[in-house]
mmCIF file of C-alpha atoms in Angstrom:
data_model
loop_
_atom_site.group_PDB
_atom_site.id
_atom_site.type_symbol
_atom_site.label_atom_id
_atom_site.label_comp_id
_atom_site.label_asym_id
_atom_site.label_seq_id
_atom_site.Cartn_x
_atom_site.Cartn_y
_atom_site.Cartn_z
ATOM 1 C CA LYS A 1 -21.965 16.772 26.873
ATOM 2 C CA ALA A 2 -19.118 14.280 27.016
ATOM 3 C CA GLY A 3 -15.795 15.381 25.540
ATOM 4 C CA VAL A 4 -13.547 13.639 23.070
ATOM 5 C CA THR A 5 -12.295 10.338 24.424
ATOM 6 C CA GLN A 6 -9.250 8.420 23.307
ATOM 7 C CA THR A 7 -8.264 4.883 24.147
ATOM 8 C CA PRO A 8 -5.930 3.642 25.318
ATOM 9 C CA ARG A 9 -4.253 6.515 27.136
ATOM 10 C CA TYR A 10 -0.866 4.805 27.236
ATOM 11 C CA LEU A 11 0.657 2.122 25.060
ATOM 12 C CA ILE A 12 4.043 0.438 24.840
ATOM 13 C CA LYS A 13 4.904 -1.460 21.679
ATOM 14 C CA THR A 14 7.990 -3.039 20.143
ATOM 15 C CA ARG A 15 9.561 -2.070 16.826
ATOM 16 C CA GLY A 16 7.933 -3.847 13.932
ATOM 17 C CA GLN A 17 4.581 -4.293 15.645
ATOM 18 C CA GLN A 18 1.408 -2.528 14.644
ATOM 19 C CA VAL A 19 -0.947 -0.489 16.787
ATOM 20 C CA THR A 20 -4.529 0.786 16.612
ATOM 21 C CA LEU A 21 -5.687 3.877 18.469
ATOM 22 C CA SER A 22 -9.310 4.830 18.966
ATOM 23 C CA CYS A 23 -11.108 8.166 19.165
ATOM 24 C CA SER A 24 -14.726 8.859 20.058
ATOM 25 C CA PRO A 25 -15.773 12.388 19.068
ATOM 26 C CA ILE A 26 -18.269 14.641 20.772
ATOM 27 C CA SER A 27 -21.823 13.639 19.948
ATOM 28 C CA GLY A 28 -22.947 15.382 16.769
ATOM 29 C CA HIS A 29 -19.438 16.040 15.507
ATOM 30 C CA ARG A 30 -18.780 14.525 12.105
ATOM 31 C CA SER A 31 -15.192 15.604 11.545
ATOM 32 C CA VAL A 32 -12.308 13.855 13.254
ATOM 33 C CA SER A 33 -8.689 14.917 12.831
ATOM 34 C CA TRP A 34 -5.547 13.226 14.066
ATOM 35 C CA TYR A 35 -2.301 14.937 15.077
ATOM 36 C CA GLN A 36 1.089 13.625 16.143
ATOM 37 C CA GLN A 37 2.971 15.543 18.838
ATOM 38 C CA THR A 38 6.688 15.001 19.404
ATOM 39 C CA PRO A 39 9.306 17.158 21.162
ATOM 40 C CA GLY A 40 11.284 17.540 17.949
ATOM 41 C CA GLN A 41 8.610 18.103 15.323
ATOM 42 C CA GLY A 42 5.867 19.571 17.468
ATOM 43 C CA LEU A 43 2.249 19.107 16.429
ATOM 44 C CA GLN A 44 1.773 17.705 12.940
ATOM 45 C CA PHE A 45 -1.437 16.936 11.096
ATOM 46 C CA LEU A 46 -1.958 13.304 10.133
ATOM 47 C CA PHE A 47 -5.383 13.131 8.495
ATOM 48 C CA GLU A 48 -8.995 14.200 8.758
ATOM 49 C CA TYR A 49 -12.146 12.176 8.291
ATOM 50 C CA PHE A 50 -15.644 13.412 7.633
ATOM 51 C CA SER A 51 -18.655 11.151 7.144
ATOM 52 C CA GLU A 52 -16.461 8.059 6.852
ATOM 53 C CA THR A 53 -14.291 9.608 4.107
ATOM 54 C CA GLN A 54 -10.716 10.756 4.399
ATOM 55 C CA ARG A 55 -10.910 14.377 3.391
ATOM 56 C CA ASN A 56 -7.345 15.526 4.004
ATOM 57 C CA LYS A 57 -4.013 13.884 4.626
ATOM 58 C CA GLY A 58 -0.746 15.196 6.023
ATOM 59 C CA ASN A 59 2.757 14.307 4.982
ATOM 60 C CA PHE A 60 3.199 10.956 6.691
ATOM 61 C CA PRO A 61 4.216 7.593 5.218
ATOM 62 C CA GLY A 62 1.664 5.000 4.212
ATOM 63 C CA ARG A 63 2.297 3.089 7.440
ATOM 64 C CA PHE A 64 -0.085 5.573 9.022
ATOM 65 C CA SER A 65 -3.709 4.968 8.130
ATOM 66 C CA GLY A 66 -7.097 5.612 9.558
ATOM 67 C CA ARG A 67 -10.780 5.121 9.155
ATOM 68 C CA GLN A 68 -14.049 6.479 10.421
ATOM 69 C CA PHE A 69 -17.192 4.572 11.228
ATOM 70 C CA SER A 70 -20.802 5.526 10.651
ATOM 71 C CA ASN A 71 -21.108 6.726 14.261
ATOM 72 C CA SER A 72 -18.145 9.100 13.606
ATOM 73 C CA ARG A 73 -15.786 7.149 15.850
ATOM 74 C CA SER A 74 -12.360 6.947 14.299
ATOM 75 C CA GLU A 75 -9.356 4.698 14.501
ATOM 76 C CA MET A 76 -5.822 5.212 13.356
ATOM 77 C CA ASN A 77 -3.399 2.414 12.657
ATOM 78 C CA VAL A 78 0.355 2.450 12.490
ATOM 79 C CA SER A 79 2.012 -0.608 10.989
ATOM 80 C CA THR A 80 5.643 -1.699 11.265
ATOM 81 C CA LEU A 81 6.353 0.612 14.175
ATOM 82 C CA GLU A 82 9.620 2.530 14.317
ATOM 83 C CA LEU A 83 11.281 4.146 17.309
ATOM 84 C CA GLY A 84 10.476 7.544 15.805
ATOM 85 C CA ASP A 85 6.772 6.824 16.017
ATOM 86 C CA SER A 86 6.932 7.358 19.784
ATOM 87 C CA ALA A 87 4.681 10.346 20.335
ATOM 88 C CA LEU A 88 1.482 11.691 21.784
ATOM 89 C CA TYR A 89 -1.316 11.104 19.287
ATOM 90 C CA LEU A 90 -4.126 13.601 19.592
ATOM 91 C CA CYS A 91 -7.569 13.353 18.140
ATOM 92 C CA ALA A 92 -9.804 16.379 17.608
ATOM 93 C CA SER A 93 -13.434 16.581 16.621
ATOM 94 C CA SER A 94 -15.548 19.361 15.203
ATOM 95 C CA ILE A 95 -19.009 19.712 13.734
ATOM 96 C CA THR A 96 -18.004 20.459 10.161
ATOM 97 C CA GLY A 97 -14.210 20.474 10.055
ATOM 98 C CA ARG A 98 -14.388 23.686 8.025
ATOM 99 C CA GLY A 99 -12.687 26.092 10.416
ATOM 100 C CA ASP A 100 -15.078 25.605 13.316
ATOM 101 C CA GLU A 101 -13.634 24.904 16.746
ATOM 102 C CA GLN A 102 -11.789 21.640 17.135
ATOM 103 C CA TYR A 103 -12.091 19.925 20.511
ATOM 104 C CA PHE A 104 -9.126 17.798 21.478
ATOM 105 C CA GLY A 105 -9.003 14.567 23.394
ATOM 106 C CA PRO A 106 -6.381 13.839 26.075
ATOM 107 C CA GLY A 107 -4.261 11.863 23.632
ATOM 108 C CA THR A 108 -2.692 8.430 23.508
ATOM 109 C CA ARG A 109 0.955 8.255 24.567
ATOM 110 C CA LEU A 110 2.661 5.659 22.374
ATOM 111 C CA THR A 111 6.122 4.437 23.306
ATOM 112 C CA VAL A 112 7.984 2.219 20.839
ATOM 113 C CA THR A 113 10.900 0.222 22.255
ATOM 114 C CA ALA B 1 1.584 26.820 2.456
ATOM 115 C CA GLN B 2 1.155 28.635 5.724
ATOM 116 C CA SER B 3 3.599 28.558 8.631
ATOM 117 C CA VAL B 4 3.570 29.742 12.224
ATOM 118 C CA THR B 5 6.496 31.057 14.245
ATOM 119 C CA GLN B 6 6.372 31.370 17.988
ATOM 120 C CA LEU B 7 9.296 33.567 18.796
ATOM 121 C CA ASP B 8 9.941 32.375 22.337
ATOM 122 C CA SER B 9 10.235 28.734 23.307
ATOM 123 C CA GLN B 10 10.191 29.528 27.031
ATOM 124 C CA VAL B 11 8.856 32.514 28.942
ATOM 125 C CA PRO B 12 9.351 32.812 32.712
ATOM 126 C CA VAL B 13 7.268 35.463 34.455
ATOM 127 C CA PHE B 14 6.497 36.339 38.049
ATOM 128 C CA GLU B 15 3.023 35.799 39.419
ATOM 129 C CA GLU B 16 0.677 38.798 38.921
ATOM 130 C CA ALA B 17 2.973 40.265 36.236
ATOM 131 C CA PRO B 18 1.752 40.796 32.664
ATOM 132 C CA VAL B 19 2.803 38.455 29.880
ATOM 133 C CA GLU B 20 2.877 38.501 26.093
ATOM 134 C CA LEU B 21 3.451 35.382 24.012
ATOM 135 C CA ARG B 22 4.403 36.221 20.451
ATOM 136 C CA CYS B 23 3.138 34.562 17.294
ATOM 137 C CA ASN B 24 3.811 35.421 13.672
ATOM 138 C CA TYR B 25 2.374 33.629 10.662
ATOM 139 C CA SER B 26 2.992 33.571 6.974
ATOM 140 C CA SER B 27 0.302 32.891 4.422
ATOM 141 C CA SER B 28 -0.552 34.172 0.993
ATOM 142 C CA VAL B 29 -4.267 33.949 1.733
ATOM 143 C CA SER B 30 -6.558 34.911 4.579
ATOM 144 C CA VAL B 31 -6.273 32.815 7.704
ATOM 145 C CA TYR B 32 -8.166 31.901 10.815
ATOM 146 C CA LEU B 33 -6.006 32.186 13.935
ATOM 147 C CA PHE B 34 -6.117 30.263 17.192
ATOM 148 C CA TRP B 35 -4.371 29.998 20.527
ATOM 149 C CA TYR B 36 -4.456 26.697 22.391
ATOM 150 C CA VAL B 37 -3.159 25.786 25.856
ATOM 151 C CA GLN B 38 -1.842 22.386 26.882
ATOM 152 C CA TYR B 39 -1.448 21.423 30.529
ATOM 153 C CA PRO B 40 0.859 18.501 31.397
ATOM 154 C CA ASN B 41 -0.452 15.124 30.263
ATOM 155 C CA GLN B 42 -3.525 16.665 28.703
ATOM 156 C CA GLY B 43 -4.848 17.517 25.271
ATOM 157 C CA LEU B 44 -5.217 21.009 23.853
ATOM 158 C CA GLN B 45 -7.829 23.486 25.008
ATOM 159 C CA LEU B 46 -8.894 26.443 22.886
ATOM 160 C CA LEU B 47 -8.142 29.804 24.523
ATOM 161 C CA LEU B 48 -9.413 32.085 21.777
ATOM 162 C CA LYS B 49 -9.813 32.410 18.034
ATOM 163 C CA TYR B 50 -9.917 35.047 15.324
ATOM 164 C CA LEU B 51 -12.082 34.382 12.283
ATOM 165 C CA SER B 52 -13.051 37.905 11.203
ATOM 166 C CA GLY B 53 -14.306 41.209 12.583
ATOM 167 C CA SER B 54 -12.761 42.972 15.569
ATOM 168 C CA THR B 55 -9.025 42.488 15.696
ATOM 169 C CA LEU B 56 -8.994 42.308 19.508
ATOM 170 C CA VAL B 57 -10.187 38.928 20.634
ATOM 171 C CA LYS B 58 -10.964 37.995 24.215
ATOM 172 C CA GLY B 59 -10.732 34.425 25.382
ATOM 173 C CA ILE B 60 -11.033 32.304 28.464
ATOM 174 C CA ASN B 61 -9.026 32.695 31.680
ATOM 175 C CA GLY B 62 -8.454 36.424 31.091
ATOM 176 C CA PHE B 63 -6.393 36.022 27.925
ATOM 177 C CA GLU B 64 -6.730 38.229 24.862
ATOM 178 C CA ALA B 65 -4.989 38.488 21.507
ATOM 179 C CA GLU B 66 -4.740 41.087 18.797
ATOM 180 C CA PHE B 67 -4.706 40.281 15.106
ATOM 181 C CA ASN B 68 -2.371 42.557 13.168
ATOM 182 C CA LYS B 69 -2.642 41.900 9.465
ATOM 183 C CA SER B 70 0.139 44.262 8.395
ATOM 184 C CA GLN B 71 2.608 42.629 10.761
ATOM 185 C CA THR B 72 1.090 39.146 10.312
ATOM 186 C CA SER B 73 1.033 38.717 14.061
ATOM 187 C CA PHE B 74 -1.382 37.350 16.634
ATOM 188 C CA HIS B 75 0.238 37.926 20.034
ATOM 189 C CA LEU B 76 -1.383 36.551 23.181
ATOM 190 C CA ARG B 77 -1.545 38.721 26.308
ATOM 191 C CA LYS B 78 -2.663 38.526 29.897
ATOM 192 C CA PRO B 79 -2.433 41.506 32.262
ATOM 193 C CA SER B 80 -1.798 39.446 35.404
ATOM 194 C CA VAL B 81 -0.766 35.796 35.396
ATOM 195 C CA HIS B 82 -1.445 33.146 38.009
ATOM 196 C CA ILE B 83 0.445 30.026 38.977
ATOM 197 C CA SER B 84 -2.283 27.997 37.269
ATOM 198 C CA ASP B 85 -1.348 29.580 33.912
ATOM 199 C CA THR B 86 1.846 27.532 33.844
ATOM 200 C CA ALA B 87 1.453 25.470 30.692
ATOM 201 C CA GLU B 88 2.481 25.276 27.055
ATOM 202 C CA TYR B 89 0.760 27.586 24.606
ATOM 203 C CA PHE B 90 0.357 26.953 20.902
ATOM 204 C CA CYS B 91 -0.524 29.388 18.150
ATOM 205 C CA ALA B 92 -2.213 27.836 15.099
ATOM 206 C CA VAL B 93 -3.641 28.873 11.736
ATOM 207 C CA ILE B 94 -6.104 27.551 9.207
ATOM 208 C CA ARG B 95 -6.192 28.811 5.637
ATOM 209 C CA ALA B 96 -9.587 30.434 5.225
ATOM 210 C CA GLY B 97 -11.677 29.171 2.337
ATOM 211 C CA ALA B 98 -9.148 26.570 1.334
ATOM 212 C CA GLY B 99 -9.914 22.961 0.547
ATOM 213 C CA SER B 100 -8.016 21.759 3.582
ATOM 214 C CA TYR B 101 -8.867 23.042 7.027
ATOM 215 C CA GLN B 102 -6.205 21.392 9.134
ATOM 216 C CA LEU B 103 -4.495 23.342 11.885
ATOM 217 C CA THR B 104 -0.877 24.316 11.345
ATOM 218 C CA PHE B 105 0.766 24.800 14.719
ATOM 219 C CA GLY B 106 3.741 26.756 15.965
ATOM 220 C CA LYS B 107 6.368 24.970 18.042
ATOM 221 C CA GLY B 108 4.847 26.172 21.287
ATOM 222 C CA THR B 109 5.841 28.496 24.141
ATOM 223 C CA LYS B 110 6.280 27.143 27.647
ATOM 224 C CA LEU B 111 5.033 29.676 30.152
ATOM 225 C CA SER B 112 6.422 29.289 33.648
ATOM 226 C CA VAL B 113 4.841 31.418 36.343
ATOM 227 C CA ILE B 114 7.177 32.035 39.275
ATOM 228 C CA PRO B 115 5.615 32.511 42.709
#
């Protein structure tokens, strides 16, 4: 079974631009969660989608948004990029998102200059 | 809200020596507990998890952890480490039975295995 895939793996953007990251979950998994990883703040939860609905949201500004499609693939968007948005963005999928194992993708490394 | 404290940010250990990575959590409700490993330039891989039942949990790659409710700890152990165990390890919790099931992570412990 294929694992969680994230595209692109690396991205360089300029302040003020917007960016869209993509995540394809494991087949059969309906829950997709997004996490931001930085050296200073560590791993922080962004949001979780289940059956195309945002079920939970972390403490991030409205510039961070996401969506999920009917095939469970998910995208996250960051508008008006700031230098502090430079991070590794990790996507994780699980069958139910109710405490069952979350499988992580390799992440997208976003650098904002 | 729950929180996770990993007491050591870096742990150097010689190859074939035992290692313990410490994790303490705080939560007013029952939790599920996890240990993840992250190799350079990769995502997170689940090592082991505690949901209920036996407090000693065995995971992949020879790792095990013990859930201690009275001390609110979930320390990770391996009796003999290998060079390939060099990585960053994250302890995480989920509030059991809560409306939100997101993982709350500790800051991580970098394990360096010295040949």
